């Protein structure tokens, strides 16, 4: 059994910017040389999340609409009083989605479905550079 850690970075626009990172995660897996195991994809920080969706424009709009209905931007968040950044909503959205996603791999390939992608969603109210950590455990 081996454990390997890799990372990559990308720029985001914030405001529910959704980035398909499946290819970058797959590249890290190939570089690791591992064939069987699991990979956990994690974003440090409290205003972004990692999940899985079908990267299709209609569904991406549906996800954005759902987040805007569940956690609207235009209401008061107590967090905004602490720092004055106006991004309290982004912290709540990130807590709903979660900071990590674990995916099995077999024969050196991610075990995702045909229409399934791993995505980073940046909820913050400004552009950011996000670091993604991929922790792989396997053989």
PDB file of C-alpha atoms in Angstrom:
ATOM      1  CA  UNK A   1       0.000   0.000   0.000  1.00  0.00           C
ATOM      2  CA  UNK A   2       1.315   3.435  -0.939  1.00  0.00           C
ATOM      3  CA  UNK A   3       0.180   6.969  -0.171  1.00  0.00           C
ATOM      4  CA  UNK A   4       0.963   9.835  -2.529  1.00  0.00           C
ATOM      5  CA  UNK A   5       0.027  13.500  -2.472  1.00  0.00           C
ATOM      6  CA  UNK A   6      -0.115  15.795  -5.479  1.00  0.00           C
ATOM      7  CA  UNK A   7      -1.532  19.242  -6.101  1.00  0.00           C
ATOM      8  CA  UNK A   8      -2.358  21.746  -8.807  1.00  0.00           C
ATOM      9  CA  UNK A   9      -3.737  25.275  -8.909  1.00  0.00           C
ATOM     10  CA  UNK A  10      -6.258  27.120 -11.025  1.00  0.00           C
ATOM     11  CA  UNK A  11      -7.769  30.563 -11.249  1.00  0.00           C
ATOM     12  CA  UNK A  12     -11.479  31.058 -10.622  1.00  0.00           C
ATOM     13  CA  UNK A  13     -13.933  33.902 -11.089  1.00  0.00           C
ATOM     14  CA  UNK A  14     -15.857  33.309  -7.843  1.00  0.00           C
ATOM     15  CA  UNK A  15     -19.655  33.651  -7.684  1.00  0.00           C
ATOM     16  CA  UNK A  16     -20.398  29.927  -8.185  1.00  0.00           C
ATOM     17  CA  UNK A  17     -17.700  29.495 -10.839  1.00  0.00           C
ATOM     18  CA  UNK A  18     -17.677  25.779 -11.682  1.00  0.00           C
ATOM     19  CA  UNK A  19     -14.454  24.242 -13.019  1.00  0.00           C
ATOM     20  CA  UNK A  20     -14.214  20.687 -14.339  1.00  0.00           C
ATOM     21  CA  UNK A  21     -11.051  19.308 -12.739  1.00  0.00           C
ATOM     22  CA  UNK A  22     -11.472  15.655 -13.736  1.00  0.00           C
ATOM     23  CA  UNK A  23      -8.614  15.848 -16.245  1.00  0.00           C
ATOM     24  CA  UNK A  24      -6.173  17.368 -13.772  1.00  0.00           C
ATOM     25  CA  UNK A  25      -7.053  14.757 -11.131  1.00  0.00           C
ATOM     26  CA  UNK A  26      -6.617  11.971 -13.700  1.00  0.00           C
ATOM     27  CA  UNK A  27      -3.203  13.398 -14.657  1.00  0.00           C
ATOM     28  CA  UNK A  28      -2.098  13.288 -11.017  1.00  0.00           C
ATOM     29  CA  UNK A  29      -3.237   9.665 -10.787  1.00  0.00           C
ATOM     30  CA  UNK A  30      -1.317   8.656 -13.912  1.00  0.00           C
ATOM     31  CA  UNK A  31       1.809  10.429 -12.626  1.00  0.00           C
ATOM     32  CA  UNK A  32       1.534   8.532  -9.329  1.00  0.00           C
ATOM     33  CA  UNK A  33       1.831   5.140 -11.025  1.00  0.00           C
ATOM     34  CA  UNK A  34      -0.834   3.726  -8.704  1.00  0.00           C
ATOM     35  CA  UNK A  35      -3.289   1.274 -10.268  1.00  0.00           C
ATOM     36  CA  UNK A  36      -5.884   0.360  -7.611  1.00  0.00           C
ATOM     37  CA  UNK A  37      -7.155   2.442  -4.707  1.00  0.00           C
ATOM     38  CA  UNK A  38      -8.923   5.676  -3.831  1.00  0.00           C
ATOM     39  CA  UNK A  39      -8.195   9.341  -4.414  1.00  0.00           C
ATOM     40  CA  UNK A  40      -9.480  12.152  -2.249  1.00  0.00           C
ATOM     41  CA  UNK A  41      -9.695  15.549  -3.929  1.00  0.00           C
ATOM     42  CA  UNK A  42      -9.629  18.446  -1.441  1.00  0.00           C
ATOM     43  CA  UNK A  43      -9.761  22.238  -1.678  1.00  0.00           C
ATOM     44  CA  UNK A  44      -8.256  24.157   1.263  1.00  0.00           C
ATOM     45  CA  UNK A  45     -10.305  27.145   2.333  1.00  0.00           C
ATOM     46  CA  UNK A  46     -13.854  27.740   3.451  1.00  0.00           C
ATOM     47  CA  UNK A  47     -15.422  29.400   0.395  1.00  0.00           C
ATOM     48  CA  UNK A  48     -15.103  26.646  -2.223  1.00  0.00           C
ATOM     49  CA  UNK A  49     -16.202  23.035  -2.560  1.00  0.00           C
ATOM     50  CA  UNK A  50     -15.559  19.848  -4.507  1.00  0.00           C
ATOM     51  CA  UNK A  51     -18.378  17.696  -5.832  1.00  0.00           C
ATOM     52  CA  UNK A  52     -19.444  15.704  -8.864  1.00  0.00           C
ATOM     53  CA  UNK A  53     -21.910  16.670 -11.583  1.00  0.00           C
ATOM     54  CA  UNK A  54     -22.525  16.192 -15.260  1.00  0.00           C
ATOM     55  CA  UNK A  55     -20.646  19.124 -16.793  1.00  0.00           C
ATOM     56  CA  UNK A  56     -23.571  20.143 -19.018  1.00  0.00           C
ATOM     57  CA  UNK A  57     -24.574  23.799 -19.368  1.00  0.00           C
ATOM     58  CA  UNK A  58     -28.223  23.317 -18.368  1.00  0.00           C
ATOM     59  CA  UNK A  59     -27.277  21.373 -15.249  1.00  0.00           C
ATOM     60  CA  UNK A  60     -24.606  23.927 -14.337  1.00  0.00           C
ATOM     61  CA  UNK A  61     -27.268  26.662 -14.493  1.00  0.00           C
ATOM     62  CA  UNK A  62     -29.623  24.473 -12.431  1.00  0.00           C
ATOM     63  CA  UNK A  63     -26.928  24.020  -9.774  1.00  0.00           C
ATOM     64  CA  UNK A  64     -26.271  27.773  -9.710  1.00  0.00           C
ATOM     65  CA  UNK A  65     -30.016  28.494  -9.429  1.00  0.00           C
ATOM     66  CA  UNK A  66     -30.424  25.954  -6.606  1.00  0.00           C
ATOM     67  CA  UNK A  67     -27.551  27.481  -4.624  1.00  0.00           C
ATOM     68  CA  UNK A  68     -28.968  30.976  -5.108  1.00  0.00           C
ATOM     69  CA  UNK A  69     -32.395  29.807  -3.847  1.00  0.00           C
ATOM     70  CA  UNK A  70     -31.046  27.860  -0.850  1.00  0.00           C
ATOM     71  CA  UNK A  71     -28.398  30.369   0.228  1.00  0.00           C
ATOM     72  CA  UNK A  72     -29.207  33.793  -1.221  1.00  0.00           C
ATOM     73  CA  UNK A  73     -26.585  36.525  -1.417  1.00  0.00           C
ATOM     74  CA  UNK A  74     -28.918  39.375  -0.513  1.00  0.00           C
ATOM     75  CA  UNK A  75     -29.716  38.506   3.103  1.00  0.00           C
ATOM     76  CA  UNK A  76     -27.788  39.300   6.269  1.00  0.00           C
ATOM     77  CA  UNK A  77     -25.097  36.865   7.380  1.00  0.00           C
ATOM     78  CA  UNK A  78     -23.520  37.361  10.805  1.00  0.00           C
ATOM     79  CA  UNK A  79     -20.143  36.385   9.358  1.00  0.00           C
ATOM     80  CA  UNK A  80     -20.201  39.577   7.296  1.00  0.00           C
ATOM     81  CA  UNK A  81     -20.160  41.602  10.513  1.00  0.00           C
ATOM     82  CA  UNK A  82     -16.898  39.975  11.586  1.00  0.00           C
ATOM     83  CA  UNK A  83     -14.816  40.726   8.502  1.00  0.00           C
ATOM     84  CA  UNK A  84     -16.886  43.044   6.316  1.00  0.00           C
ATOM     85  CA  UNK A  85     -16.081  41.047   3.187  1.00  0.00           C
ATOM     86  CA  UNK A  86     -19.709  40.379   2.244  1.00  0.00           C
ATOM     87  CA  UNK A  87     -19.035  36.695   1.564  1.00  0.00           C
ATOM     88  CA  UNK A  88     -20.947  35.059   4.409  1.00  0.00           C
ATOM     89  CA  UNK A  89     -23.138  33.335   1.829  1.00  0.00           C
ATOM     90  CA  UNK A  90     -20.072  31.725   0.237  1.00  0.00           C
ATOM     91  CA  UNK A  91     -19.043  30.089   3.520  1.00  0.00           C
ATOM     92  CA  UNK A  92     -22.532  28.642   3.990  1.00  0.00           C
ATOM     93  CA  UNK A  93     -22.641  27.339   0.400  1.00  0.00           C
ATOM     94  CA  UNK A  94     -19.219  25.730   0.810  1.00  0.00           C
ATOM     95  CA  UNK A  95     -20.346  23.977   3.975  1.00  0.00           C
ATOM     96  CA  UNK A  96     -23.288  22.470   2.073  1.00  0.00           C
ATOM     97  CA  UNK A  97     -21.180  21.091  -0.769  1.00  0.00           C
ATOM     98  CA  UNK A  98     -18.123  20.099   1.255  1.00  0.00           C
ATOM     99  CA  UNK A  99     -14.405  20.552   0.707  1.00  0.00           C
ATOM    100  CA  UNK A 100     -13.589  17.077  -0.613  1.00  0.00           C
ATOM    101  CA  UNK A 101     -14.697  14.235  -2.847  1.00  0.00           C
ATOM    102  CA  UNK A 102     -13.362  10.679  -2.781  1.00  0.00           C
ATOM    103  CA  UNK A 103     -13.304   8.553  -5.911  1.00  0.00           C
ATOM    104  CA  UNK A 104     -12.055   4.987  -6.392  1.00  0.00           C
ATOM    105  CA  UNK A 105      -9.649   4.137  -9.185  1.00  0.00           C
ATOM    106  CA  UNK A 106      -8.932   0.876 -10.965  1.00  0.00           C
ATOM    107  CA  UNK A 107      -6.356  -0.046 -13.580  1.00  0.00           C
ATOM    108  CA  UNK A 108      -4.892   3.442 -13.133  1.00  0.00           C
ATOM    109  CA  UNK A 109      -8.128   5.200 -14.146  1.00  0.00           C
ATOM    110  CA  UNK A 110     -10.689   7.132 -12.138  1.00  0.00           C
ATOM    111  CA  UNK A 111     -13.886   5.125 -11.676  1.00  0.00           C
ATOM    112  CA  UNK A 112     -16.253   7.913 -12.718  1.00  0.00           C
ATOM    113  CA  UNK A 113     -19.368   7.402 -14.790  1.00  0.00           C
ATOM    114  CA  UNK A 114     -19.598   8.350 -18.458  1.00  0.00           C
ATOM    115  CA  UNK A 115     -21.266  11.694 -17.726  1.00  0.00           C
ATOM    116  CA  UNK A 116     -19.729  12.275 -14.311  1.00  0.00           C
ATOM    117  CA  UNK A 117     -17.081  14.917 -13.708  1.00  0.00           C
ATOM    118  CA  UNK A 118     -15.271  16.112 -10.598  1.00  0.00           C
ATOM    119  CA  UNK A 119     -15.770  19.850 -10.207  1.00  0.00           C
ATOM    120  CA  UNK A 120     -14.490  22.677  -8.073  1.00  0.00           C
ATOM    121  CA  UNK A 121     -17.139  25.275  -7.235  1.00  0.00           C
ATOM    122  CA  UNK A 122     -15.825  28.631  -6.058  1.00  0.00           C
ATOM    123  CA  UNK A 123     -18.523  30.392  -4.037  1.00  0.00           C
ATOM    124  CA  UNK A 124     -16.516  33.455  -3.004  1.00  0.00           C
ATOM    125  CA  UNK A 125     -17.540  36.925  -4.157  1.00  0.00           C
ATOM    126  CA  UNK A 126     -14.248  37.584  -5.947  1.00  0.00           C
ATOM    127  CA  UNK A 127     -11.726  35.822  -8.222  1.00  0.00           C
ATOM    128  CA  UNK A 128      -9.271  33.512  -6.480  1.00  0.00           C
ATOM    129  CA  UNK A 129      -6.411  31.174  -7.165  1.00  0.00           C
ATOM    130  CA  UNK A 130      -7.340  27.799  -5.739  1.00  0.00           C
ATOM    131  CA  UNK A 131      -4.984  24.990  -4.811  1.00  0.00           C
ATOM    132  CA  UNK A 132      -6.371  21.476  -5.175  1.00  0.00           C
ATOM    133  CA  UNK A 133      -4.791  18.620  -3.209  1.00  0.00           C
ATOM    134  CA  UNK A 134      -5.120  15.023  -4.411  1.00  0.00           C
ATOM    135  CA  UNK A 135      -4.294  12.349  -1.828  1.00  0.00           C
ATOM    136  CA  UNK A 136      -4.051   8.874  -3.400  1.00  0.00           C
ATOM    137  CA  UNK A 137      -3.961   5.634  -1.427  1.00  0.00           C
ATOM    138  CA  UNK A 138      -3.436   2.400  -3.294  1.00  0.00           C
ATOM    139  CA  UNK A 139      -1.070   0.052  -4.992  1.00  0.00           C
TER     140      UNK A 139
END
